[in-house]
Amino acid sequence: TKGMYEIVAVGNDIEAAVKASSNLGGVSYLADPIDERTLPFRTLIRCVTDSPQDLNAAAGNGMYLVFSRVIRERKTKIESGVPSPGVTAIFPLLHHPTLTHEQSDAHWRDVHAPLALQHHPGMWDYTQLSVTRTLSGPEIDGFALVSFESIDSMKERFFGDDNDRDVIYRDVASFADPNSPRRVVTTETIYGTRPPTPRITWPHE
């Protein structure tokens, strides 16, 4: 089972994000610099480290302790430091006002994940980053990392038909705040493994 605690830093400084994720063997997600819309953040990085302060420069908008849940994993070998194929849409999640964080998260994990696998035909990779603690920045409940093989695939095959759209919209409305921040479309680069693992390992024999 692939899942473990990670630290996620979100911000707007591309240089800081690349530096921190490459130094720590993490994974970076960078929005297209040409996209001029107002976004909740432009960079997200995932690392496993015992020195979270190394992420401060990349965490201008927030830092979170998350538990990663790999729901679907594409089967491609990626060279370290080379941008992954495709695009990853990041959906920040705020819990529904009538639910607790725990209730919303359990629904996202147990009900929404299977529906997403069924109703997003083009989705070739999907990880839920469930926030267990907000270390800095605004409170957030999770980040959905939803990947497609291309921008076109994301536009055309996000849903197969109207039924897919209705099922997903209805389900999301039941566990997420409609005022959750807008999605950020990014390019992923893996600097070690994904999910990330510590750059230094023990025991030292």
XYZ file of N, CA and C in Angstrom:
615
model
N 0.848 -1.189 0.000
C 0.000 0.000 0.000
C 0.884 1.238 0.000
N 0.635 2.117 -0.949
C 1.457 3.322 -1.027
C 0.759 4.453 -0.301
N 1.320 4.874 0.789
C 0.774 6.003 1.536
C 1.716 6.307 2.664
N 2.027 7.573 2.847
C 2.869 7.932 3.984
C 2.780 9.427 4.226
N 3.332 9.837 5.347
C 3.315 11.260 5.656
C 4.338 12.006 4.822
N 3.924 13.168 4.347
C 4.785 14.036 3.554
C 4.571 15.459 4.044
N 5.471 16.341 3.671
C 5.252 17.771 3.894
C 5.029 18.408 2.526
N 3.972 19.207 2.452
C 3.629 19.907 1.219
C 3.804 21.401 1.464
N 4.485 22.060 0.530
C 4.640 23.514 0.603
C 4.026 24.123 -0.651
N 3.187 25.142 -0.482
C 2.613 25.835 -1.631
C 3.053 27.295 -1.608
N 3.289 27.832 -2.800
C 3.746 29.212 -2.892
C 3.670 29.702 -4.323
N 4.444 30.764 -4.606
C 4.451 31.361 -5.942
C 5.856 31.516 -6.506
N 6.860 31.092 -5.738
C 8.252 31.297 -6.146
C 8.778 30.024 -6.812
N 8.815 30.043 -8.141
C 9.202 28.847 -8.908
C 10.634 28.430 -8.575
N 11.534 29.408 -8.483
C 12.945 29.096 -8.197
C 13.085 28.392 -6.836
N 12.381 28.902 -5.828
C 12.445 28.306 -4.481
C 11.865 26.898 -4.492
N 10.789 26.689 -5.255
C 10.145 25.375 -5.315
C 11.072 24.354 -5.964
N 11.697 24.742 -7.065
C 12.608 23.827 -7.776
C 13.809 23.506 -6.897
N 14.340 24.525 -6.252
C 15.528 24.321 -5.401
C 15.221 23.369 -4.247
N 14.125 23.620 -3.531
C 13.794 22.783 -2.378
C 13.482 21.353 -2.804
N 12.685 21.189 -3.857
C 12.311 19.824 -4.238
C 13.496 19.061 -4.811
N 14.402 19.728 -5.528
C 15.571 19.007 -6.048
C 16.561 18.686 -4.933
N 16.743 19.613 -3.991
C 17.655 19.357 -2.859
C 17.186 18.211 -1.983
N 15.852 18.088 -1.831
C 15.294 17.110 -0.898
C 14.777 15.850 -1.588
N 14.991 15.744 -2.905
C 14.500 14.575 -3.622
C 12.984 14.492 -3.618
N 12.340 15.651 -3.725
C 10.882 15.707 -3.672
C 10.252 15.726 -5.049
N 9.007 16.175 -5.085
C 8.267 16.286 -6.339
C 7.737 17.707 -6.421
N 7.926 18.358 -7.584
C 7.409 19.721 -7.744
C 6.298 19.747 -8.775
N 5.350 20.649 -8.562
C 4.249 20.895 -9.491
C 4.239 22.395 -9.751
N 4.454 22.789 -11.004
C 4.579 24.207 -11.340
C 3.516 24.612 -12.345
N 2.803 25.698 -12.038
C 1.803 26.226 -12.976
C 2.518 26.870 -14.152
N 1.824 26.946 -15.265
C 2.360 27.597 -16.459
C 2.574 29.075 -16.151
N 3.815 29.567 -16.276
C 4.080 30.983 -15.956
C 3.258 31.941 -16.823
N 2.806 31.466 -17.989
C 2.049 32.331 -18.903
C 0.590 32.479 -18.457
N 0.127 31.574 -17.600
C -1.255 31.634 -17.106
C -1.395 32.838 -16.179
N -2.147 33.834 -16.622
C -2.205 35.096 -15.863
C -3.399 35.187 -14.918
N -4.192 34.095 -14.836
C -5.327 34.140 -13.928
C -4.837 34.223 -12.478
N -5.733 34.691 -11.610
C -5.409 34.701 -10.183
C -5.561 33.277 -9.670
N -4.477 32.698 -9.184
C -4.487 31.319 -8.707
C -4.215 31.302 -7.207
N -4.715 30.250 -6.495
C -4.454 30.179 -5.052
C -2.966 29.996 -4.742
N -2.218 29.422 -5.696
C -0.758 29.268 -5.601
C -0.275 28.874 -6.987
N 1.034 28.985 -7.222
C 1.581 28.604 -8.531
C 2.563 27.442 -8.438
N 2.938 27.100 -7.207
C 3.862 25.972 -7.026
C 3.379 25.125 -5.853
N 3.551 23.804 -5.984
C 3.306 22.896 -4.866
C 4.450 21.897 -4.887
N 5.050 21.657 -3.727
C 6.088 20.640 -3.665
C 5.786 19.660 -2.548
N 6.193 18.402 -2.784
C 5.986 17.309 -1.823
C 7.354 16.761 -1.455
N 7.624 16.661 -0.133
C 8.906 16.140 0.329
C 8.704 15.292 1.578
N 9.653 14.393 1.818
C 9.727 13.683 3.096
C 11.049 14.120 3.707
N 10.975 14.855 4.811
C 12.198 15.419 5.383
C 12.047 15.607 6.881
N 13.183 15.574 7.583
C 13.173 15.870 9.016
C 13.536 17.334 9.266
N 13.692 18.126 8.193
C 13.991 19.555 8.377
C 13.016 20.397 7.549
N 11.765 20.502 8.034
C 10.756 21.252 7.280
C 11.153 22.698 7.017
N 12.064 23.231 7.847
C 12.497 24.621 7.609
C 13.134 24.785 6.224
N 13.640 23.675 5.649
C 14.225 23.754 4.305
C 13.174 24.079 3.247
N 11.889 23.975 3.622
C 10.809 24.261 2.677
C 10.267 25.680 2.836
N 10.759 26.414 3.839
C 10.167 27.731 4.130
C 10.107 28.652 2.914
N 11.197 28.715 2.145
C 11.236 29.641 1.005
C 10.178 29.286 -0.038
N 9.844 27.983 -0.127
C 8.863 27.538 -1.120
C 7.441 27.563 -0.574
N 7.294 27.906 0.718
C 5.980 27.823 1.375
C 5.380 29.198 1.630
N 5.518 30.096 0.662
C 4.990 31.455 0.824
C 3.495 31.493 1.105
N 2.755 30.496 0.609
C 1.298 30.477 0.811
C 0.842 29.447 1.831
N 1.759 28.600 2.307
C 1.343 27.621 3.310
C 2.194 26.363 3.296
N 2.223 25.679 4.450
C 2.930 24.404 4.582
C 2.034 23.451 5.367
N 1.986 22.200 4.909
C 1.017 21.242 5.455
C 1.654 19.873 5.651
N 1.288 19.226 6.749
C 1.630 17.825 6.934
C 0.477 17.043 6.307
N 0.805 16.177 5.346
C -0.252 15.444 4.639
C 0.022 13.946 4.686
N -1.034 13.180 4.481
C -0.892 11.747 4.274
C -1.281 11.501 2.829
N -0.383 10.887 2.065
C -0.680 10.691 0.651
C -1.342 9.340 0.414
N -2.396 9.380 -0.404
C -3.105 8.156 -0.792
C -3.050 8.037 -2.310
N -2.328 7.026 -2.785
C -2.198 6.817 -4.228
C -3.410 6.006 -4.687
N -4.302 6.644 -5.438
C -5.548 6.001 -5.869
C -5.349 5.302 -7.216
N -4.658 5.949 -8.126
C -4.294 5.340 -9.418
C -2.896 5.825 -9.772
N -2.086 4.910 -10.298
C -0.699 5.263 -10.613
C -0.382 4.873 -12.046
N 0.062 5.844 -12.828
C 0.423 5.525 -14.211
C 1.707 4.701 -14.217
N 1.823 3.848 -15.192
C 2.983 2.963 -15.258
C 4.001 3.511 -16.252
N 4.707 4.569 -15.855
C 5.759 5.059 -16.739
C 7.000 5.325 -15.918
N 8.144 4.990 -16.498
C 9.421 5.277 -15.832
C 9.817 6.697 -16.190
N 10.132 7.465 -15.187
C 10.469 8.874 -15.416
C 11.883 9.128 -14.917
N 12.646 9.851 -15.716
C 14.006 10.198 -15.314
C 13.948 11.319 -14.278
N 14.797 11.208 -13.258
C 14.799 12.218 -12.196
C 15.120 13.608 -12.766
N 14.315 14.581 -12.352
C 14.575 15.965 -12.752
C 14.034 16.339 -14.111
N 13.434 15.386 -14.827
C 12.858 15.668 -16.139
C 11.347 15.790 -15.984
N 10.738 16.858 -16.533
C 9.292 17.009 -16.368
C 8.533 15.759 -16.831
N 7.558 15.339 -16.029
C 6.738 14.176 -16.370
C 5.869 14.495 -17.578
N 5.479 13.465 -18.332
C 4.531 13.706 -19.424
C 3.175 14.113 -18.858
N 2.406 14.830 -19.664
C 1.044 15.175 -19.262
C 0.956 16.384 -18.351
N -0.226 16.556 -17.773
C -0.498 17.681 -16.875
C -1.167 17.163 -15.615
N -0.950 17.878 -14.512
C -1.600 17.534 -13.246
C -2.436 18.720 -12.786
N -3.743 18.497 -12.672
C -4.630 19.523 -12.127
C -4.672 19.314 -10.614
N -4.392 20.382 -9.867
C -4.418 20.314 -8.402
C -5.686 21.018 -7.916
N -6.514 20.255 -7.196
C -7.760 20.802 -6.650
C -7.616 20.935 -5.138
N -7.456 22.168 -4.607
C -7.447 22.331 -3.150
C -8.848 22.057 -2.611
N -8.911 21.389 -1.482
C -10.196 20.966 -0.927
C -10.429 21.586 0.449
N -11.602 22.196 0.602
C -12.071 22.638 1.912
C -13.287 21.781 2.258
N -13.387 21.359 3.503
C -14.497 20.483 3.881
C -15.842 21.213 3.801
N -16.887 20.446 3.573
C -18.234 21.005 3.494
C -18.595 21.634 4.844
N -19.235 22.809 4.824
C -19.540 23.522 6.078
C -20.313 22.692 7.103
N -21.103 21.710 6.637
C -21.889 20.907 7.593
C -21.128 19.682 8.097
N -19.924 19.459 7.591
C -19.140 18.286 7.980
C -17.879 18.682 8.740
N -17.339 17.746 9.501
C -16.023 17.966 10.103
C -14.963 17.597 9.070
N -13.726 17.964 9.350
C -12.618 17.560 8.479
C -12.615 16.039 8.328
N -12.772 15.322 9.441
C -12.701 13.854 9.422
C -13.821 13.249 8.574
N -15.024 13.794 8.682
C -16.149 13.277 7.891
C -15.929 13.526 6.398
N -15.496 14.741 6.077
C -15.247 15.094 4.683
C -14.123 14.226 4.104
N -13.064 14.042 4.885
C -11.914 13.276 4.403
C -12.285 11.806 4.187
N -13.063 11.242 5.106
C -13.479 9.841 4.966
C -14.332 9.666 3.707
N -15.200 10.630 3.425
C -16.034 10.555 2.217
C -15.159 10.650 0.964
N -14.207 11.587 0.987
C -13.283 11.774 -0.145
C -12.534 10.466 -0.426
N -12.076 9.823 0.635
C -11.290 8.596 0.522
C -12.144 7.393 0.105
N -13.290 7.213 0.785
C -14.035 5.957 0.647
C -15.134 5.990 -0.416
N -15.693 7.167 -0.654
C -16.801 7.279 -1.617
C -16.331 7.939 -2.903
N -15.634 9.078 -2.773
C -15.283 9.833 -3.974
C -14.197 9.147 -4.800
N -13.202 8.558 -4.157
C -12.102 7.940 -4.921
C -12.612 6.889 -5.911
N -13.456 5.931 -5.482
C -13.974 4.960 -6.454
C -14.804 5.611 -7.562
N -15.564 6.672 -7.213
C -16.357 7.363 -8.241
C -15.436 8.052 -9.247
N -14.357 8.650 -8.749
C -13.414 9.331 -9.645
C -12.810 8.343 -10.639
N -12.456 7.147 -10.152
C -11.876 6.134 -11.037
C -12.875 5.739 -12.129
N -14.145 5.773 -11.790
C -15.190 5.342 -12.719
C -15.606 6.432 -13.698
N -15.598 7.692 -13.249
C -16.228 8.760 -14.032
C -15.270 9.788 -14.628
N -13.960 9.606 -14.445
C -12.972 10.456 -15.135
C -12.195 9.557 -16.095
N -12.716 9.297 -17.291
C -12.107 8.303 -18.178
C -10.672 8.630 -18.589
N -10.338 9.914 -18.677
C -8.982 10.268 -19.127
C -7.951 10.339 -18.009
N -8.392 10.198 -16.758
C -7.487 10.373 -15.613
C -6.527 9.184 -15.514
N -5.230 9.432 -15.755
C -4.299 8.294 -15.742
C -3.518 8.203 -14.433
N -3.721 9.147 -13.543
C -2.959 9.166 -12.297
C -3.735 10.019 -11.301
N -3.826 9.549 -10.046
C -4.648 10.275 -9.066
C -4.104 10.003 -7.668
N -3.728 11.081 -6.989
C -3.278 10.988 -5.599
C -4.068 11.975 -4.759
N -4.520 11.525 -3.596
C -5.148 12.418 -2.619
C -4.119 12.753 -1.545
N -3.871 14.043 -1.349
C -3.008 14.494 -0.251
C -3.935 15.005 0.851
N -4.128 14.180 1.866
C -5.036 14.514 2.959
C -4.278 15.289 4.024
N -4.704 16.527 4.298
C -3.982 17.362 5.270
C -4.316 16.902 6.688
N -3.290 16.535 7.443
C -3.499 16.147 8.841
C -3.147 17.290 9.790
N -2.328 18.227 9.306
C -2.025 19.397 10.130
C -1.587 20.566 9.245
N -2.148 21.748 9.504
C -1.708 22.961 8.819
C -0.549 23.538 9.618
N 0.628 23.585 9.008
C 1.822 24.097 9.707
C 1.925 25.613 9.565
N 1.499 26.140 8.403
C 1.438 27.595 8.210
C 0.471 27.858 7.072
N -0.028 29.096 7.008
C -0.950 29.448 5.938
C -2.383 29.101 6.274
N -3.287 29.286 5.294
C -4.714 29.047 5.542
C -5.005 27.575 5.786
N -5.984 27.304 6.638
C -6.427 25.921 6.877
C -6.922 25.340 5.559
N -6.519 24.109 5.281
C -6.996 23.426 4.079
C -7.159 21.965 4.434
N -8.049 21.255 3.754
C -8.337 19.870 4.112
C -7.638 18.856 3.214
N -7.273 19.271 2.012
C -6.593 18.328 1.134
C -6.280 18.935 -0.209
N -5.480 18.189 -0.968
C -5.149 18.556 -2.348
C -5.345 17.301 -3.201
N -6.184 17.402 -4.231
C -6.333 16.286 -5.172
C -5.384 16.539 -6.337
N -4.536 15.550 -6.639
C -3.611 15.647 -7.774
C -4.155 14.726 -8.863
N -4.751 15.333 -9.886
C -5.450 14.574 -10.924
C -4.712 14.773 -12.243
N -4.126 13.681 -12.785
C -3.262 13.814 -13.961
C -3.867 13.216 -15.225
N -3.546 13.868 -16.330
C -3.996 13.458 -17.665
C -2.797 13.478 -18.604
N -2.905 12.710 -19.711
C -1.727 12.607 -20.569
C -1.475 13.873 -21.379
N -2.457 14.779 -21.448
C -2.280 16.042 -22.171
C -3.371 17.012 -21.733
N -3.177 18.291 -22.088
C -4.203 19.310 -21.821
C -5.494 18.928 -22.559
N -5.345 18.455 -23.803
C -6.522 18.074 -24.591
C -7.294 16.949 -23.917
N -6.551 15.945 -23.420
C -7.196 14.823 -22.748
C -7.949 15.318 -21.510
N -7.340 16.279 -20.781
C -7.993 16.813 -19.588
C -9.287 17.532 -19.987
N -9.232 18.284 -21.081
C -10.429 19.030 -21.510
C -11.510 18.090 -22.031
N -11.089 17.109 -22.856
C -12.073 16.292 -23.562
C -12.481 15.037 -22.801
N -11.590 14.514 -21.935
C -11.882 13.235 -21.295
C -11.911 13.329 -19.772
N -12.105 14.555 -19.262
C -12.264 14.719 -17.806
C -13.510 13.948 -17.394
N -14.571 14.095 -18.218
C -15.791 13.296 -18.070
C -16.039 12.589 -19.395
N -16.656 11.408 -19.324
C -17.002 10.717 -20.552
C -18.288 11.277 -21.136
N -19.266 11.567 -20.258
C -20.573 12.061 -20.719
C -21.226 12.882 -19.610
N -22.453 13.314 -19.868
C -23.164 14.157 -18.903
C -23.418 13.426 -17.589
N -23.642 12.125 -17.671
C -23.869 11.350 -16.450
C -22.627 11.396 -15.556
N -21.438 11.225 -16.160
C -20.192 11.312 -15.391
C -20.114 12.651 -14.661
N -20.408 13.712 -15.404
C -20.324 15.066 -14.836
C -21.304 15.212 -13.670
N -22.539 14.758 -13.874
C -23.560 14.897 -12.832
C -23.181 14.132 -11.570
N -22.706 12.896 -11.739
C -22.345 12.056 -10.584
C -21.233 12.730 -9.778
N -20.188 13.197 -10.475
C -19.035 13.801 -9.784
C -19.439 15.118 -9.126
N -20.140 15.982 -9.846
C -20.522 17.273 -9.276
C -21.394 17.093 -8.041
N -22.344 16.136 -8.133
C -23.236 15.895 -7.007
C -22.446 15.389 -5.802
N -21.501 14.480 -6.069
C -20.729 13.919 -4.960
C -19.828 14.982 -4.329
N -19.119 15.746 -5.147
C -18.224 16.786 -4.621
C -19.022 17.778 -3.772
N -20.220 18.123 -4.245
C -21.054 19.087 -3.510
C -21.462 18.556 -2.137
N -21.412 17.230 -1.965
C -21.840 16.651 -0.691
C -20.741 16.650 0.379
N -19.461 16.751 -0.048
C -18.398 16.685 0.961
C -17.413 17.854 0.926
N -17.468 18.674 -0.131
C -16.521 19.792 -0.256
C -17.244 21.132 -0.207
N -16.548 22.131 0.298
C -17.081 23.491 0.327
C -17.109 24.028 -1.110
N -18.274 24.551 -1.563
C -18.315 25.109 -2.921
C -17.334 26.264 -3.108
N -16.871 26.862 -2.001
C -15.905 27.954 -2.082
C -14.453 27.477 -2.005
N -14.217 26.174 -2.221
C -12.832 25.688 -2.264
C -12.079 26.454 -3.355
N -10.764 26.704 -3.150
C -10.003 27.465 -4.151
C -10.035 26.794 -5.524
N -9.835 27.595 -6.563
C -9.891 27.068 -7.927
C -8.702 26.152 -8.204
N -8.864 25.286 -9.191
C -7.811 24.327 -9.513
C -6.617 25.023 -10.155
N -5.461 24.402 -10.019
C -4.218 24.913 -10.612
C -3.685 23.818 -11.534
N -3.506 24.134 -12.819
C -2.997 23.154 -13.774
C -1.475 23.269 -13.827
N -0.794 22.144 -13.611
C 0.653 22.172 -13.410
C 1.381 21.110 -14.230
N 2.700 21.276 -14.267
C 3.605 20.251 -14.790
C 4.375 19.678 -13.608
N 4.426 18.352 -13.547
C 5.108 17.652 -12.449
C 6.551 17.341 -12.825
N 7.451 17.471 -11.840
C 8.823 16.964 -11.997
C 9.177 16.186 -10.743
N 9.642 14.954 -10.931
C 10.006 14.076 -9.816
C 11.533 14.105 -9.668
N 12.022 14.455 -8.476
C 13.473 14.551 -8.259
C 14.037 13.345 -7.520
N 13.178 12.432 -7.110
C 13.662 11.234 -6.436
C 12.702 10.123 -6.785
N 11.747 9.905 -5.896
C 10.691 8.946 -6.170
C 9.354 9.646 -5.990
N 8.304 8.996 -6.446
C 6.957 9.485 -6.184
C 6.108 8.284 -5.839
N 5.500 8.246 -4.634
C 5.600 9.248 -3.567
C 7.052 9.473 -3.122
N 7.336 10.703 -2.619
C 8.711 11.004 -2.210
C 9.169 10.165 -1.024
N 10.459 9.956 -0.963
C 11.083 9.228 0.152
C 12.231 10.087 0.674
N 12.719 9.809 1.896
C 13.786 10.659 2.423
C 15.043 10.563 1.562
N 15.719 11.683 1.403
C 16.964 11.733 0.651
C 18.038 10.907 1.384
N 17.998 10.957 2.731
C 18.942 10.200 3.546
C 18.183 9.036 4.174
N 18.761 7.830 4.137
C 18.077 6.681 4.709
C 18.914 6.050 5.809
N 18.251 5.334 6.672
C 18.869 4.666 7.792
C 18.472 3.188 7.759
N 19.146 2.286 8.474
C 20.350 2.547 9.301
C 21.611 2.758 8.449
N 22.573 3.408 9.075
C 23.903 3.545 8.469
C 24.723 2.360 8.931
N 24.991 1.442 8.023
C 25.784 0.275 8.438
C 27.264 0.588 8.343
